[in-house]
């Protein structure tokens, strides 16, 4: 099976946008236009609540940030609060709620490129890629150099398996932002998709020098290193990813692929089993575990895994075995 950064069936893709860093730029665009009905005292209360909410956001406390942004006086007509609320909802993995917040913010400040870019990020997180692209393009019409929109558009193109075009958008990012972590991260992904594994590893290492606690980046680095044949380093990177986020099925799947490449078949079975425990509908993990069980002379369990994968929509491997006279229909039921 194909080594992967992440699984297309999963709600979360490793390909992330720069947009979580866009809170301050977006609020700066609209801060000067508070709702007219707010008198001076309420404006001061709103600004204080926004400041506290942004502080909670900056320290990663998305739930507290949501609570504080929601408490801003007249928050539903306050574009700063709505933008911040949407950012906090994205941080809490609530893309549909974020879409609603950003749409309200955009309705209040329709010329803000930053707000359109943030709405695009919410659509991206919800896997509504056509709508995401539309918002990023709207942002770029207002501000052709907007870095969040450029990186967002590149992210959509990566999802559409168009890495050459994605690279073009990343190259349009201003020199001042080219070394921003999100730009580095996405450049590494693009280079990987272009089979430039050495360049991808170099750029991902630059990213990890800046962001040392990102499990997705260690996962990506492990996959890249495996393609470069540096298996020991690849395993160390996946071990770190798993330590930082021990409930991610894809990380165990990718570490299983390293064990498989090293012909450590029992270790591979264990990691594929951990991946399945984290996500019971992980068809690729069933396929790979089935293959490993055949290599370990456990045909019955191997066929059972391939049949389970087929029930989840991935039948090619089972059909290949059946053509070879193995895994006849119903034999292992």
mmCIF file of C-alpha atoms in Angstrom:
data_model
loop_
_atom_site.group_PDB
_atom_site.id
_atom_site.type_symbol
_atom_site.label_atom_id
_atom_site.label_comp_id
_atom_site.label_asym_id
_atom_site.label_seq_id
_atom_site.Cartn_x
_atom_site.Cartn_y
_atom_site.Cartn_z
ATOM 1 C CA UNK A 1 0.000 0.000 0.000
ATOM 2 C CA UNK A 2 1.036 3.591 -0.646
ATOM 3 C CA UNK A 3 2.889 5.301 2.185
ATOM 4 C CA UNK A 4 0.967 8.332 3.273
ATOM 5 C CA UNK A 5 1.093 11.462 5.337
ATOM 6 C CA UNK A 6 -2.566 11.030 6.112
ATOM 7 C CA UNK A 7 -5.650 9.223 4.918
ATOM 8 C CA UNK A 8 -8.105 10.748 2.476
ATOM 9 C CA UNK A 9 -10.945 9.140 4.430
ATOM 10 C CA UNK A 10 -9.913 10.957 7.603
ATOM 11 C CA UNK A 11 -11.531 14.250 8.473
ATOM 12 C CA UNK A 12 -8.166 15.812 9.244
ATOM 13 C CA UNK A 13 -5.510 16.192 6.585
ATOM 14 C CA UNK A 14 -1.930 16.994 7.401
ATOM 15 C CA UNK A 15 -1.911 19.738 4.769
ATOM 16 C CA UNK A 16 -2.568 22.803 6.888
ATOM 17 C CA UNK A 17 -2.931 26.470 6.112
ATOM 18 C CA UNK A 18 -1.269 29.523 7.539
ATOM 19 C CA UNK A 19 -4.597 30.913 8.578
ATOM 20 C CA UNK A 20 -4.483 30.227 12.290
ATOM 21 C CA UNK A 21 -1.928 33.012 12.390
ATOM 22 C CA UNK A 22 -4.333 35.444 10.755
ATOM 23 C CA UNK A 23 -6.276 36.547 13.810
ATOM 24 C CA UNK A 24 -4.434 39.815 14.410
ATOM 25 C CA UNK A 25 -4.213 40.893 10.743
ATOM 26 C CA UNK A 26 -7.914 40.240 10.265
ATOM 27 C CA UNK A 27 -8.945 42.123 13.363
ATOM 28 C CA UNK A 28 -6.725 45.029 12.352
ATOM 29 C CA UNK A 29 -8.674 45.318 9.110
ATOM 30 C CA UNK A 30 -11.988 45.823 10.849
ATOM 31 C CA UNK A 31 -11.145 47.097 14.301
ATOM 32 C CA UNK A 32 -11.977 50.642 13.397
ATOM 33 C CA UNK A 33 -15.648 49.892 12.665
ATOM 34 C CA UNK A 34 -17.395 48.753 15.872
ATOM 35 C CA UNK A 35 -21.194 48.501 15.817
ATOM 36 C CA UNK A 36 -22.615 52.047 15.925
ATOM 37 C CA UNK A 37 -25.015 51.234 18.781
ATOM 38 C CA UNK A 38 -22.173 50.501 21.178
ATOM 39 C CA UNK A 39 -21.530 53.460 23.461
ATOM 40 C CA UNK A 40 -18.101 54.174 24.920
ATOM 41 C CA UNK A 41 -18.417 51.939 27.981
ATOM 42 C CA UNK A 42 -19.569 48.965 25.967
ATOM 43 C CA UNK A 43 -16.777 49.554 23.486
ATOM 44 C CA UNK A 44 -14.258 49.422 26.308
ATOM 45 C CA UNK A 45 -15.875 46.248 27.664
ATOM 46 C CA UNK A 46 -15.778 44.707 24.199
ATOM 47 C CA UNK A 47 -12.119 45.580 23.683
ATOM 48 C CA UNK A 48 -11.233 44.115 27.091
ATOM 49 C CA UNK A 49 -13.142 40.898 26.314
ATOM 50 C CA UNK A 50 -11.476 40.632 22.907
ATOM 51 C CA UNK A 51 -8.037 41.111 24.474
ATOM 52 C CA UNK A 52 -8.687 38.339 27.009
ATOM 53 C CA UNK A 53 -10.091 36.059 24.313
ATOM 54 C CA UNK A 54 -7.073 36.615 22.070
ATOM 55 C CA UNK A 55 -4.790 35.825 24.992
ATOM 56 C CA UNK A 56 -6.614 32.534 25.550
ATOM 57 C CA UNK A 57 -6.354 31.814 21.823
ATOM 58 C CA UNK A 58 -2.611 32.543 21.815
ATOM 59 C CA UNK A 59 -1.990 30.036 24.608
ATOM 60 C CA UNK A 60 -4.039 27.376 22.794
ATOM 61 C CA UNK A 61 -7.062 27.364 25.095
ATOM 62 C CA UNK A 62 -9.687 27.263 22.365
ATOM 63 C CA UNK A 63 -12.660 26.577 24.629
ATOM 64 C CA UNK A 64 -11.923 29.535 26.878
ATOM 65 C CA UNK A 65 -11.293 31.671 23.819
ATOM 66 C CA UNK A 66 -14.685 30.671 22.386
ATOM 67 C CA UNK A 67 -16.365 31.511 25.684
ATOM 68 C CA UNK A 68 -14.695 34.914 25.894
ATOM 69 C CA UNK A 69 -15.311 35.896 22.269
ATOM 70 C CA UNK A 70 -18.946 34.858 22.689
ATOM 71 C CA UNK A 71 -19.194 37.114 25.760
ATOM 72 C CA UNK A 72 -18.187 40.255 23.852
ATOM 73 C CA UNK A 73 -21.069 42.776 24.014
ATOM 74 C CA UNK A 74 -23.077 42.669 20.775
ATOM 75 C CA UNK A 75 -20.717 39.947 19.564
ATOM 76 C CA UNK A 76 -22.972 38.901 16.684
ATOM 77 C CA UNK A 77 -22.608 42.347 15.127
ATOM 78 C CA UNK A 78 -18.949 42.818 16.080
ATOM 79 C CA UNK A 79 -16.637 41.680 13.221
ATOM 80 C CA UNK A 80 -13.570 41.483 15.464
ATOM 81 C CA UNK A 81 -15.353 39.186 17.909
ATOM 82 C CA UNK A 82 -16.861 37.098 15.118
ATOM 83 C CA UNK A 83 -13.478 36.682 13.444
ATOM 84 C CA UNK A 84 -11.850 35.709 16.727
ATOM 85 C CA UNK A 85 -14.683 33.325 17.502
ATOM 86 C CA UNK A 86 -14.214 31.649 14.143
ATOM 87 C CA UNK A 87 -10.468 31.284 14.720
ATOM 88 C CA UNK A 88 -11.061 29.747 18.149
ATOM 89 C CA UNK A 89 -13.650 27.377 16.691
ATOM 90 C CA UNK A 90 -11.131 26.277 14.057
ATOM 91 C CA UNK A 91 -8.582 25.698 16.809
ATOM 92 C CA UNK A 92 -11.179 23.515 18.573
ATOM 93 C CA UNK A 93 -11.826 21.593 15.328
ATOM 94 C CA UNK A 94 -15.325 23.011 14.859
ATOM 95 C CA UNK A 95 -15.238 24.004 11.171
ATOM 96 C CA UNK A 96 -18.990 24.300 10.636
ATOM 97 C CA UNK A 97 -19.351 26.678 13.566
ATOM 98 C CA UNK A 98 -16.324 28.608 12.289
ATOM 99 C CA UNK A 99 -17.926 28.919 8.845
ATOM 100 C CA UNK A 100 -21.011 30.493 10.404
ATOM 101 C CA UNK A 101 -18.922 32.950 12.427
ATOM 102 C CA UNK A 102 -16.728 33.988 9.514
ATOM 103 C CA UNK A 103 -19.700 34.394 7.173
ATOM 104 C CA UNK A 104 -21.251 36.838 9.627
ATOM 105 C CA UNK A 105 -17.933 38.676 9.929
ATOM 106 C CA UNK A 106 -17.599 38.890 6.142
ATOM 107 C CA UNK A 107 -21.143 40.245 5.849
ATOM 108 C CA UNK A 108 -20.096 43.076 8.167
ATOM 109 C CA UNK A 109 -16.761 43.747 6.478
ATOM 110 C CA UNK A 110 -17.062 42.369 2.921
ATOM 111 C CA UNK A 111 -13.881 43.991 1.588
ATOM 112 C CA UNK A 112 -11.555 42.388 4.182
ATOM 113 C CA UNK A 113 -9.184 40.012 2.398
ATOM 114 C CA UNK A 114 -8.125 38.526 5.735
ATOM 115 C CA UNK A 115 -11.713 37.637 6.649
ATOM 116 C CA UNK A 116 -12.318 35.994 3.271
ATOM 117 C CA UNK A 117 -9.084 34.038 3.747
ATOM 118 C CA UNK A 118 -10.219 32.914 7.195
ATOM 119 C CA UNK A 119 -13.588 31.830 5.806
ATOM 120 C CA UNK A 120 -11.663 29.880 3.180
ATOM 121 C CA UNK A 121 -9.695 28.157 5.928
ATOM 122 C CA UNK A 122 -12.921 27.097 7.608
ATOM 123 C CA UNK A 123 -14.296 25.676 4.367
ATOM 124 C CA UNK A 124 -10.953 23.908 3.869
ATOM 125 C CA UNK A 125 -11.164 22.370 7.333
ATOM 126 C CA UNK A 126 -14.684 21.190 6.475
ATOM 127 C CA UNK A 127 -13.308 19.670 3.228
ATOM 128 C CA UNK A 128 -15.458 21.989 1.139
ATOM 129 C CA UNK A 129 -12.592 22.687 -1.227
ATOM 130 C CA UNK A 130 -14.488 24.451 -4.011
ATOM 131 C CA UNK A 131 -15.913 26.985 -1.574
ATOM 132 C CA UNK A 132 -12.517 27.320 0.088
ATOM 133 C CA UNK A 133 -10.915 28.104 -3.276
ATOM 134 C CA UNK A 134 -13.590 30.715 -4.005
ATOM 135 C CA UNK A 135 -12.883 32.518 -0.737
ATOM 136 C CA UNK A 136 -9.125 32.433 -1.226
ATOM 137 C CA UNK A 137 -9.554 33.809 -4.736
ATOM 138 C CA UNK A 138 -11.830 36.572 -3.432
ATOM 139 C CA UNK A 139 -9.167 37.475 -0.869
ATOM 140 C CA UNK A 140 -6.485 37.551 -3.559
ATOM 141 C CA UNK A 141 -8.541 39.846 -5.761
ATOM 142 C CA UNK A 142 -8.587 42.350 -2.901
ATOM 143 C CA UNK A 143 -5.005 41.689 -1.809
ATOM 144 C CA UNK A 144 -2.901 39.731 -4.343
ATOM 145 C CA UNK A 145 -0.062 39.379 -1.830
ATOM 146 C CA UNK A 146 -2.179 38.072 1.056
ATOM 147 C CA UNK A 147 0.009 35.242 2.417
ATOM 148 C CA UNK A 148 -2.819 33.320 4.080
ATOM 149 C CA UNK A 149 -4.837 33.264 0.856
ATOM 150 C CA UNK A 150 -1.798 32.223 -1.197
ATOM 151 C CA UNK A 151 -0.994 29.360 1.157
ATOM 152 C CA UNK A 152 -4.682 28.439 1.335
ATOM 153 C CA UNK A 153 -4.989 28.286 -2.438
ATOM 154 C CA UNK A 154 -1.875 26.108 -2.521
ATOM 155 C CA UNK A 155 -3.500 23.825 0.039
ATOM 156 C CA UNK A 156 -6.582 23.395 -2.152
ATOM 157 C CA UNK A 157 -4.404 22.614 -5.177
ATOM 158 C CA UNK A 158 -2.551 19.981 -3.151
ATOM 159 C CA UNK A 159 -5.877 18.389 -2.258
ATOM 160 C CA UNK A 160 -6.647 18.329 -5.973
ATOM 161 C CA UNK A 161 -3.292 16.628 -6.661
ATOM 162 C CA UNK A 162 -1.928 19.630 -8.534
ATOM 163 C CA UNK A 163 1.430 20.147 -6.780
ATOM 164 C CA UNK A 164 3.049 22.072 -9.651
ATOM 165 C CA UNK A 165 0.359 24.754 -9.432
ATOM 166 C CA UNK A 166 0.475 24.702 -5.633
ATOM 167 C CA UNK A 167 4.212 25.417 -5.751
ATOM 168 C CA UNK A 168 3.561 28.433 -7.995
ATOM 169 C CA UNK A 169 1.264 29.983 -5.377
ATOM 170 C CA UNK A 170 3.755 29.332 -2.590
ATOM 171 C CA UNK A 171 6.459 31.009 -4.651
ATOM 172 C CA UNK A 172 4.258 34.122 -4.823
ATOM 173 C CA UNK A 173 4.456 34.579 -1.042
ATOM 174 C CA UNK A 174 6.394 37.729 -0.182
ATOM 175 C CA UNK A 175 10.029 37.285 0.860
ATOM 176 C CA UNK A 176 9.122 38.549 4.335
ATOM 177 C CA UNK A 177 6.824 35.537 4.814
ATOM 178 C CA UNK A 178 8.697 32.790 2.951
ATOM 179 C CA UNK A 179 10.237 31.450 6.155
ATOM 180 C CA UNK A 180 6.972 31.497 8.090
ATOM 181 C CA UNK A 181 6.311 28.044 9.556
ATOM 182 C CA UNK A 182 3.119 27.371 7.599
ATOM 183 C CA UNK A 183 4.801 28.316 4.317
ATOM 184 C CA UNK A 184 7.735 25.998 5.055
ATOM 185 C CA UNK A 185 5.371 23.183 5.990
ATOM 186 C CA UNK A 186 3.383 23.427 2.784
ATOM 187 C CA UNK A 187 6.494 23.802 0.638
ATOM 188 C CA UNK A 188 7.784 20.550 2.108
ATOM 189 C CA UNK A 189 4.509 18.804 1.250
ATOM 190 C CA UNK A 190 4.580 20.135 -2.305
ATOM 191 C CA UNK A 191 8.177 19.031 -2.795
ATOM 192 C CA UNK A 192 7.315 15.579 -1.458
ATOM 193 C CA UNK A 193 4.437 15.295 -3.925
ATOM 194 C CA UNK A 194 6.867 16.281 -6.697
ATOM 195 C CA UNK A 195 9.139 13.393 -5.600
ATOM 196 C CA UNK A 196 11.854 15.835 -4.506
ATOM 197 C CA UNK A 197 12.379 13.962 -1.255
ATOM 198 C CA UNK A 198 15.741 15.457 -0.312
ATOM 199 C CA UNK A 199 14.438 18.991 -0.725
ATOM 200 C CA UNK A 200 11.269 18.093 1.167
ATOM 201 C CA UNK A 201 13.295 16.719 4.087
ATOM 202 C CA UNK A 202 15.474 19.847 4.208
ATOM 203 C CA UNK A 203 12.467 22.192 4.285
ATOM 204 C CA UNK A 204 10.606 20.079 6.842
ATOM 205 C CA UNK A 205 13.697 20.123 9.049
ATOM 206 C CA UNK A 206 13.698 23.934 8.826
ATOM 207 C CA UNK A 207 10.075 23.891 9.918
ATOM 208 C CA UNK A 208 10.814 21.600 12.873
ATOM 209 C CA UNK A 209 13.612 23.914 13.971
ATOM 210 C CA UNK A 210 10.930 26.576 14.374
ATOM 211 C CA UNK A 211 8.043 24.397 15.619
ATOM 212 C CA UNK A 212 9.405 21.613 17.779
ATOM 213 C CA UNK A 213 6.175 20.095 19.067
ATOM 214 C CA UNK A 214 4.128 19.462 15.906
ATOM 215 C CA UNK A 215 3.261 15.751 15.611
ATOM 216 C CA UNK A 216 2.030 16.110 12.029
ATOM 217 C CA UNK A 217 5.420 17.443 10.995
ATOM 218 C CA UNK A 218 7.261 14.539 12.634
ATOM 219 C CA UNK A 219 4.871 12.164 10.890
ATOM 220 C CA UNK A 220 5.567 13.847 7.550
ATOM 221 C CA UNK A 221 9.284 13.805 8.229
ATOM 222 C CA UNK A 222 9.128 10.074 8.968
ATOM 223 C CA UNK A 223 7.414 9.377 5.649
ATOM 224 C CA UNK A 224 9.947 11.495 3.749
ATOM 225 C CA UNK A 225 12.893 9.814 5.481
ATOM 226 C CA UNK A 226 11.468 6.402 4.641
ATOM 227 C CA UNK A 227 11.407 7.370 0.983
ATOM 228 C CA UNK A 228 15.043 8.421 1.335
ATOM 229 C CA UNK A 229 15.932 4.999 2.795
ATOM 230 C CA UNK A 230 16.850 6.430 6.196
ATOM 231 C CA UNK A 231 14.744 3.987 8.173
ATOM 232 C CA UNK A 232 16.199 4.474 11.641
ATOM 233 C CA UNK A 233 15.656 8.239 11.473
ATOM 234 C CA UNK A 234 12.198 7.679 10.023
ATOM 235 C CA UNK A 235 11.210 5.474 12.924
ATOM 236 C CA UNK A 236 12.548 8.003 15.435
ATOM 237 C CA UNK A 237 10.432 10.715 13.805
ATOM 238 C CA UNK A 238 7.301 8.530 13.944
ATOM 239 C CA UNK A 239 8.056 7.616 17.575
ATOM 240 C CA UNK A 240 8.096 11.342 18.374
ATOM 241 C CA UNK A 241 4.827 11.946 16.498
ATOM 242 C CA UNK A 242 3.167 9.134 18.456
ATOM 243 C CA UNK A 243 4.523 10.427 21.757
ATOM 244 C CA UNK A 244 3.066 13.862 21.008
ATOM 245 C CA UNK A 245 -0.292 12.512 19.799
ATOM 246 C CA UNK A 246 -0.748 8.880 20.846
ATOM 247 C CA UNK A 247 -4.251 8.407 19.434
ATOM 248 C CA UNK A 248 -3.569 9.121 15.748
ATOM 249 C CA UNK A 249 -4.171 6.104 13.523
ATOM 250 C CA UNK A 250 -2.092 7.417 10.608
ATOM 251 C CA UNK A 251 1.061 7.653 12.712
ATOM 252 C CA UNK A 252 0.860 3.983 13.694
ATOM 253 C CA UNK A 253 0.093 3.093 10.083
ATOM 254 C CA UNK A 254 3.198 4.901 8.856
ATOM 255 C CA UNK A 255 5.382 3.355 11.557
ATOM 256 C CA UNK A 256 3.989 -0.002 10.516
ATOM 257 C CA UNK A 257 5.169 0.754 6.987
ATOM 258 C CA UNK A 258 8.692 1.292 8.329
ATOM 259 C CA UNK A 259 8.550 -2.062 10.137
ATOM 260 C CA UNK A 260 7.308 -3.646 6.933
ATOM 261 C CA UNK A 261 10.194 -2.136 4.936
ATOM 262 C CA UNK A 262 12.603 -3.532 7.562
ATOM 263 C CA UNK A 263 10.882 -6.946 7.298
ATOM 264 C CA UNK A 264 9.838 -6.778 10.949
ATOM 265 C CA UNK A 265 6.469 -8.262 10.110
ATOM 266 C CA UNK A 266 5.222 -8.934 13.643
ATOM 267 C CA UNK A 267 6.038 -5.374 14.676
ATOM 268 C CA UNK A 268 4.221 -4.166 11.574
ATOM 269 C CA UNK A 269 1.130 -6.209 12.509
ATOM 270 C CA UNK A 270 1.171 -4.609 15.963
ATOM 271 C CA UNK A 271 1.307 -1.091 14.561
ATOM 272 C CA UNK A 272 -1.401 -1.746 11.966
ATOM 273 C CA UNK A 273 -3.506 -3.192 14.789
ATOM 274 C CA UNK A 274 -2.953 -0.019 16.821
ATOM 275 C CA UNK A 275 -4.006 2.040 13.792
ATOM 276 C CA UNK A 276 -7.195 -0.009 13.488
ATOM 277 C CA UNK A 277 -7.880 0.344 17.212
ATOM 278 C CA UNK A 278 -7.692 4.126 16.801
ATOM 279 C CA UNK A 279 -9.831 4.095 13.670
ATOM 280 C CA UNK A 280 -11.830 0.910 13.032
ATOM 281 C CA UNK A 281 -12.708 1.928 9.446
ATOM 282 C CA UNK A 282 -9.068 2.279 8.358
ATOM 283 C CA UNK A 283 -9.254 0.087 5.240
ATOM 284 C CA UNK A 284 -5.603 0.546 4.236
ATOM 285 C CA UNK A 285 -4.445 -0.683 7.630
ATOM 286 C CA UNK A 286 -6.542 -3.835 7.213
ATOM 287 C CA UNK A 287 -4.967 -4.422 3.789
ATOM 288 C CA UNK A 288 -1.428 -4.026 5.061
ATOM 289 C CA UNK A 289 -2.062 -6.138 8.150
ATOM 290 C CA UNK A 290 -3.561 -8.805 5.897
ATOM 291 C CA UNK A 291 -0.419 -8.811 3.759
ATOM 292 C CA UNK A 292 1.768 -9.132 6.848
ATOM 293 C CA UNK A 293 -0.285 -12.045 8.138
ATOM 294 C CA UNK A 294 0.177 -13.893 4.882
ATOM 295 C CA UNK A 295 3.927 -13.388 5.198
ATOM 296 C CA UNK A 296 3.661 -14.766 8.740
ATOM 297 C CA UNK A 297 1.828 -17.871 7.369
ATOM 298 C CA UNK A 298 -1.489 -16.874 8.931
ATOM 299 C CA UNK A 299 -3.645 -17.077 5.812
ATOM 300 C CA UNK A 300 -6.940 -17.318 7.658
ATOM 301 C CA UNK A 301 -6.464 -14.031 9.517
ATOM 302 C CA UNK A 302 -4.887 -12.475 6.440
ATOM 303 C CA UNK A 303 -7.974 -13.207 4.362
ATOM 304 C CA UNK A 304 -10.209 -11.965 7.147
ATOM 305 C CA UNK A 305 -8.367 -8.646 7.106
ATOM 306 C CA UNK A 306 -8.645 -8.346 3.327
ATOM 307 C CA UNK A 307 -12.351 -9.136 3.449
ATOM 308 C CA UNK A 308 -12.816 -6.462 6.103
ATOM 309 C CA UNK A 309 -10.942 -3.969 3.907
ATOM 310 C CA UNK A 310 -13.195 -4.883 0.989
ATOM 311 C CA UNK A 311 -16.286 -4.338 3.137
ATOM 312 C CA UNK A 312 -14.873 -0.846 3.771
ATOM 313 C CA UNK A 313 -14.548 -0.220 0.038
ATOM 314 C CA UNK A 314 -10.979 -1.337 -0.696
ATOM 315 C CA UNK A 315 -11.268 -4.627 -2.611
ATOM 316 C CA UNK A 316 -8.339 -4.634 -5.024
ATOM 317 C CA UNK A 317 -5.979 -6.619 -2.810
ATOM 318 C CA UNK A 318 -8.599 -9.224 -1.906
ATOM 319 C CA UNK A 319 -9.458 -9.690 -5.572
ATOM 320 C CA UNK A 320 -5.756 -10.182 -6.384
ATOM 321 C CA UNK A 321 -5.499 -12.944 -3.781
ATOM 322 C CA UNK A 322 -8.687 -14.552 -5.060
ATOM 323 C CA UNK A 323 -7.290 -14.605 -8.592
ATOM 324 C CA UNK A 324 -4.361 -16.585 -7.159
ATOM 325 C CA UNK A 325 -6.743 -19.099 -5.612
ATOM 326 C CA UNK A 326 -6.563 -17.708 -2.102
ATOM 327 C CA UNK A 327 -9.311 -16.164 0.040
ATOM 328 C CA UNK A 328 -12.125 -17.912 -1.841
ATOM 329 C CA UNK A 329 -15.451 -16.336 -1.009
ATOM 330 C CA UNK A 330 -16.837 -17.536 2.287
ATOM 331 C CA UNK A 331 -13.919 -19.844 3.156
ATOM 332 C CA UNK A 332 -12.883 -17.910 6.238
ATOM 333 C CA UNK A 333 -16.320 -16.931 7.509
#
